[in-house]
PDB file of C-alpha atoms in Angstrom:
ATOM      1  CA  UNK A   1       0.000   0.000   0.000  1.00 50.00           C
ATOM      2  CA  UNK A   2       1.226   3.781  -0.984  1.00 56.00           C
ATOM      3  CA  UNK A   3       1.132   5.819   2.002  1.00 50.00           C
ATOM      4  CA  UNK A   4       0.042   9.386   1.088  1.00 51.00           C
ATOM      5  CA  UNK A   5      -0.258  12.681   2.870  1.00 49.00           C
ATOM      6  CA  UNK A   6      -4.263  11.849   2.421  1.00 46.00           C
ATOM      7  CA  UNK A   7      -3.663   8.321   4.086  1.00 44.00           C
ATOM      8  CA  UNK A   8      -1.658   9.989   6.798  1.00 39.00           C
ATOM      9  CA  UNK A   9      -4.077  12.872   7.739  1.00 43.00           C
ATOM     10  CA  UNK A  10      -7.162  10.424   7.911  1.00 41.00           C
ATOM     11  CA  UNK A  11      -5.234   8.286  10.105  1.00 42.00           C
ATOM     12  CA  UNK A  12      -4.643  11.378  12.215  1.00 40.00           C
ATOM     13  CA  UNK A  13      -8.008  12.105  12.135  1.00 42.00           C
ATOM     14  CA  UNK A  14      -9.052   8.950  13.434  1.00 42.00           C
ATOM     15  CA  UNK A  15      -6.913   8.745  16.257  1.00 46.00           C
ATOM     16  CA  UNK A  16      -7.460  12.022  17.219  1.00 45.00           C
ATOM     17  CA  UNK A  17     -11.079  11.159  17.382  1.00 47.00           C
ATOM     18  CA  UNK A  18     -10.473   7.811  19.154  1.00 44.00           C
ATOM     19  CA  UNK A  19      -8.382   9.638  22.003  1.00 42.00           C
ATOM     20  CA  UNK A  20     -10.507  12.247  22.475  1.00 44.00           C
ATOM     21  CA  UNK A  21     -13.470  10.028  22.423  1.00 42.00           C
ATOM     22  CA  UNK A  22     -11.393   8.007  25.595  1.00 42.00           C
ATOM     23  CA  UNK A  23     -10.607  11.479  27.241  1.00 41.00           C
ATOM     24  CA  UNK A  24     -14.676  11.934  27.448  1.00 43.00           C
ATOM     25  CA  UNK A  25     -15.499   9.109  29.225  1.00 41.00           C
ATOM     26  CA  UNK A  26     -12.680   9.026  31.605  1.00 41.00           C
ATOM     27  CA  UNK A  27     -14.042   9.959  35.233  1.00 48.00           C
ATOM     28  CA  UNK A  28     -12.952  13.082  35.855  1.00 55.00           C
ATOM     29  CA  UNK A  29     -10.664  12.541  39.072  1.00 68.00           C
ATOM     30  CA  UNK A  30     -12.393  13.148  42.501  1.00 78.00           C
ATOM     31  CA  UNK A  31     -10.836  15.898  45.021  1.00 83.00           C
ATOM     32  CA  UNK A  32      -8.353  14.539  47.915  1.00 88.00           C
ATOM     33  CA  UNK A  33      -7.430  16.015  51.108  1.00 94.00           C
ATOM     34  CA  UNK A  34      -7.805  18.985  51.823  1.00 97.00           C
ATOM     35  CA  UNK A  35      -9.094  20.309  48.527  1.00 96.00           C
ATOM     36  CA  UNK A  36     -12.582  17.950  49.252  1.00 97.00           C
ATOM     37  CA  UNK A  37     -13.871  20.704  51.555  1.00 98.00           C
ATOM     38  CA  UNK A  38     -16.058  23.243  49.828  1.00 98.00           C
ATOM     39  CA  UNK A  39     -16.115  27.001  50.536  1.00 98.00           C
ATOM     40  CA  UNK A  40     -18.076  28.703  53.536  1.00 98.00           C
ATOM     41  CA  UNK A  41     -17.773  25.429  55.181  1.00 98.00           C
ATOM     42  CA  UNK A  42     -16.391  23.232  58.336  1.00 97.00           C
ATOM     43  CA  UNK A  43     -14.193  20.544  57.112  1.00 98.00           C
ATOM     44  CA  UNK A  44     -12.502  18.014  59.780  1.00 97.00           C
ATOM     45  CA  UNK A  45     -10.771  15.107  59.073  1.00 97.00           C
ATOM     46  CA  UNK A  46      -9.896  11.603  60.622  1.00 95.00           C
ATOM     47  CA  UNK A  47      -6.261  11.907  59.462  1.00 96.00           C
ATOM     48  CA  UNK A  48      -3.449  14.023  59.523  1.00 97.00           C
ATOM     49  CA  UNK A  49      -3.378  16.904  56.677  1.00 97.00           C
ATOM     50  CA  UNK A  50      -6.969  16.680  55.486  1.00 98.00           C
ATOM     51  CA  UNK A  51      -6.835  12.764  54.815  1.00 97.00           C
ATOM     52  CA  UNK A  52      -9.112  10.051  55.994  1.00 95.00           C
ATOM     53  CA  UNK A  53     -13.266  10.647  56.517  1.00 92.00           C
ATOM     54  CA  UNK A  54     -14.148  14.198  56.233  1.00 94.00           C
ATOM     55  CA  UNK A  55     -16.951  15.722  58.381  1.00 94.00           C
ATOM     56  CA  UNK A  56     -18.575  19.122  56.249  1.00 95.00           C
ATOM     57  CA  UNK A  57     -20.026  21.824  58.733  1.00 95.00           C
ATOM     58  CA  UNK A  58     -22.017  25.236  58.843  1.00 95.00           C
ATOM     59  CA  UNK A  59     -23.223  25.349  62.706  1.00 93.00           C
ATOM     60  CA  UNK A  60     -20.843  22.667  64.389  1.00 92.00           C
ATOM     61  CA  UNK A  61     -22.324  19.407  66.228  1.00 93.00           C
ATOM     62  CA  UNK A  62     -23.376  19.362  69.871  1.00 93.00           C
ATOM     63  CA  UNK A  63     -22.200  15.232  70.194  1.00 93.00           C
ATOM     64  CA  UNK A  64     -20.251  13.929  67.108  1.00 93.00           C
ATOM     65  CA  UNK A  65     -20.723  10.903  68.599  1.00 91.00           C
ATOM     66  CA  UNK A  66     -24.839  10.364  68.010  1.00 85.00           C
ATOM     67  CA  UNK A  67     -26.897  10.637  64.532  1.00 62.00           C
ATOM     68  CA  UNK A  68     -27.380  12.368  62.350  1.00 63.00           C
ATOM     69  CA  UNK A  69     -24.022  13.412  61.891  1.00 62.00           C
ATOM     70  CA  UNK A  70     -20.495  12.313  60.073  1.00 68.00           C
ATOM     71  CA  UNK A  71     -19.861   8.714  61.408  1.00 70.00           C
ATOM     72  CA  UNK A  72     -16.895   7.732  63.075  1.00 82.00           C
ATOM     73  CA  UNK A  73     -15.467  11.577  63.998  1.00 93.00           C
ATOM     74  CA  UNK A  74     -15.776  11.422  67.651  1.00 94.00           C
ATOM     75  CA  UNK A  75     -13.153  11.866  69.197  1.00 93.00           C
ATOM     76  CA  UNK A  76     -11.508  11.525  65.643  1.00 95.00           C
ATOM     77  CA  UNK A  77     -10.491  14.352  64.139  1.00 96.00           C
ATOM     78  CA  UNK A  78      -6.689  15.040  63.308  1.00 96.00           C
ATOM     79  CA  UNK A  79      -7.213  18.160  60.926  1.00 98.00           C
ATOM     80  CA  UNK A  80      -9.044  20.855  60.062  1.00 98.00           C
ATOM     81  CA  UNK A  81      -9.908  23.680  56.932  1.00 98.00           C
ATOM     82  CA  UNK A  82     -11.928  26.214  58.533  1.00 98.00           C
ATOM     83  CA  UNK A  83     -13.428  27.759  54.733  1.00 98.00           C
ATOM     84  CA  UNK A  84     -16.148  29.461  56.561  1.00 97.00           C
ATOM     85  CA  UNK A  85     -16.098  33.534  57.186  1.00 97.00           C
ATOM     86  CA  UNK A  86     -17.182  32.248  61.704  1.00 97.00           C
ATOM     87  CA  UNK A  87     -14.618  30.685  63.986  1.00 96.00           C
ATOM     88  CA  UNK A  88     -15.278  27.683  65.884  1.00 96.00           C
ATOM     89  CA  UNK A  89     -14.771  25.506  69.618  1.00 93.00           C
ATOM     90  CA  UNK A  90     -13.793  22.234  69.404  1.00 94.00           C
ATOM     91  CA  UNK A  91     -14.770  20.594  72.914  1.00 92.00           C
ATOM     92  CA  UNK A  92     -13.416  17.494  74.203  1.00 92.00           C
ATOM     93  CA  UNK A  93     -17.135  16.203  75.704  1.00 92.00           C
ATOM     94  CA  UNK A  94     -21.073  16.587  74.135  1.00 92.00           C
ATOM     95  CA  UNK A  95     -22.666  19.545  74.649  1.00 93.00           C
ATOM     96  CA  UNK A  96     -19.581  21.837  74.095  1.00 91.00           C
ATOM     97  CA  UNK A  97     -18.437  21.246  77.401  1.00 90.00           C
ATOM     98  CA  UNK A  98     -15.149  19.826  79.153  1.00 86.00           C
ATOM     99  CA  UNK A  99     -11.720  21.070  78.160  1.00 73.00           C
ATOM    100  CA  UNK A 100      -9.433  24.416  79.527  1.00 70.00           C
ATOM    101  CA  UNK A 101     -11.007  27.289  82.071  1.00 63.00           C
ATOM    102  CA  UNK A 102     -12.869  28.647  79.244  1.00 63.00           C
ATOM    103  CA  UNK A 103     -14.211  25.179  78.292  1.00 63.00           C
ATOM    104  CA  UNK A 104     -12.935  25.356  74.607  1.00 67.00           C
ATOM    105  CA  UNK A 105     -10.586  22.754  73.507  1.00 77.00           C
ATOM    106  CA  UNK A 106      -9.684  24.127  70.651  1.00 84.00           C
ATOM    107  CA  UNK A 107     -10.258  27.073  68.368  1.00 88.00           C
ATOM    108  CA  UNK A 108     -10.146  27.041  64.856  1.00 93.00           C
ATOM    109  CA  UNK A 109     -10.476  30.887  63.747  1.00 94.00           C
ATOM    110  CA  UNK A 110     -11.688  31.308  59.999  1.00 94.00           C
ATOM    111  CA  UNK A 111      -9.746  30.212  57.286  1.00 93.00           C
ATOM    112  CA  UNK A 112      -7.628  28.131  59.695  1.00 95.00           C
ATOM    113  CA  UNK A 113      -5.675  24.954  57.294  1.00 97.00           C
ATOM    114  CA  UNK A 114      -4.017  22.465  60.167  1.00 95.00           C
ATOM    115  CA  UNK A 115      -3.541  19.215  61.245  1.00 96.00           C
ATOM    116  CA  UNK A 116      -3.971  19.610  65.236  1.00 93.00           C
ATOM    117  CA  UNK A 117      -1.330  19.505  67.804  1.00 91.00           C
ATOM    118  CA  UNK A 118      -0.763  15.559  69.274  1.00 92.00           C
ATOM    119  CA  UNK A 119      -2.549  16.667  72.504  1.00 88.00           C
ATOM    120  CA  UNK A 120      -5.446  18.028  70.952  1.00 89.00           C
ATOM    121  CA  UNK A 121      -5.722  14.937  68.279  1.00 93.00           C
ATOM    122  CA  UNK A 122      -8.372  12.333  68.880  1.00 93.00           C
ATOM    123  CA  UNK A 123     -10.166  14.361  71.744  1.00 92.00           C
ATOM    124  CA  UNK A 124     -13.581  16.484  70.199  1.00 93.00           C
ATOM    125  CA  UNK A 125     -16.894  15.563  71.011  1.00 93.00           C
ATOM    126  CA  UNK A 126     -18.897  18.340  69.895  1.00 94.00           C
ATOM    127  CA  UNK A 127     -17.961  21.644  67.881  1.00 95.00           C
ATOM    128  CA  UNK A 128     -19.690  24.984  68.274  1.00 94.00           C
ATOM    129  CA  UNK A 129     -19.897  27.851  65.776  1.00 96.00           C
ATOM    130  CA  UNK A 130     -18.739  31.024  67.593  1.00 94.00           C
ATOM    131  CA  UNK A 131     -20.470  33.503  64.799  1.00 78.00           C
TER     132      UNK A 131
END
């Protein structure tokens, strides 16, 4: 068979086609990390630098630990994206109590990125929006 610059270009054609037919039904790749919490929201994690389950928030939780809720965040979370313009208490019992003089555990001011300090890992029960 002659190969011709006609030949040629119609095989370009077609695999141009083919590819970008295989680039349209590729999934498009799902977020990771930190990057899976949306904007104006709470986002706390299970794992260190916004890895593991991810609990989304816009008032808090007064027990983590009863439904409806994220499952398996109390006394869970290792990080946190605060996206939201409010800060928030992170308390180490239900009902935003427990923790320092002040009660708070934790607070994550707005637009806080972090994975927590090892004494404050593993220890919130309920989180509280503080406007």
């Amino acid at each position: 068979m002659k190969v011709t610059s006609v030949s040629v270009r119609a095989a370009l054609v077609v695999g141009s086609a083919a590819a970008a037919a295989a680039l349209a039904i590729t999934p498009s790749q799902a977020a990771t990390g930190y990057a899976r919490c949306p904007a104006g929201k709470l986002c706390v994690f299970s794992g260190t630098n916004g890895s593991g389950v991810i609990g989304i928030f816009s008032t808090g939780d007064v027990d983590l630990g009863a439904a409806p809720g994220p499952s398996g965040l109390n006394n869970n979370i290792e990080s946190v994206w605060n996206r939201s313009s409010s800060n928030f208490a992170f308390y180490p019992e239900r009902n935003y109590n427990g923790g320092s003089a002040d009660g708070i555990s934790e607070l994550v001011p707005r637009t806080a990125k972090a994975t927590f300090y090892p004494k404050f890992r593993n220890t919130t029960s309920s989180i509280k929006k503080l406007g």
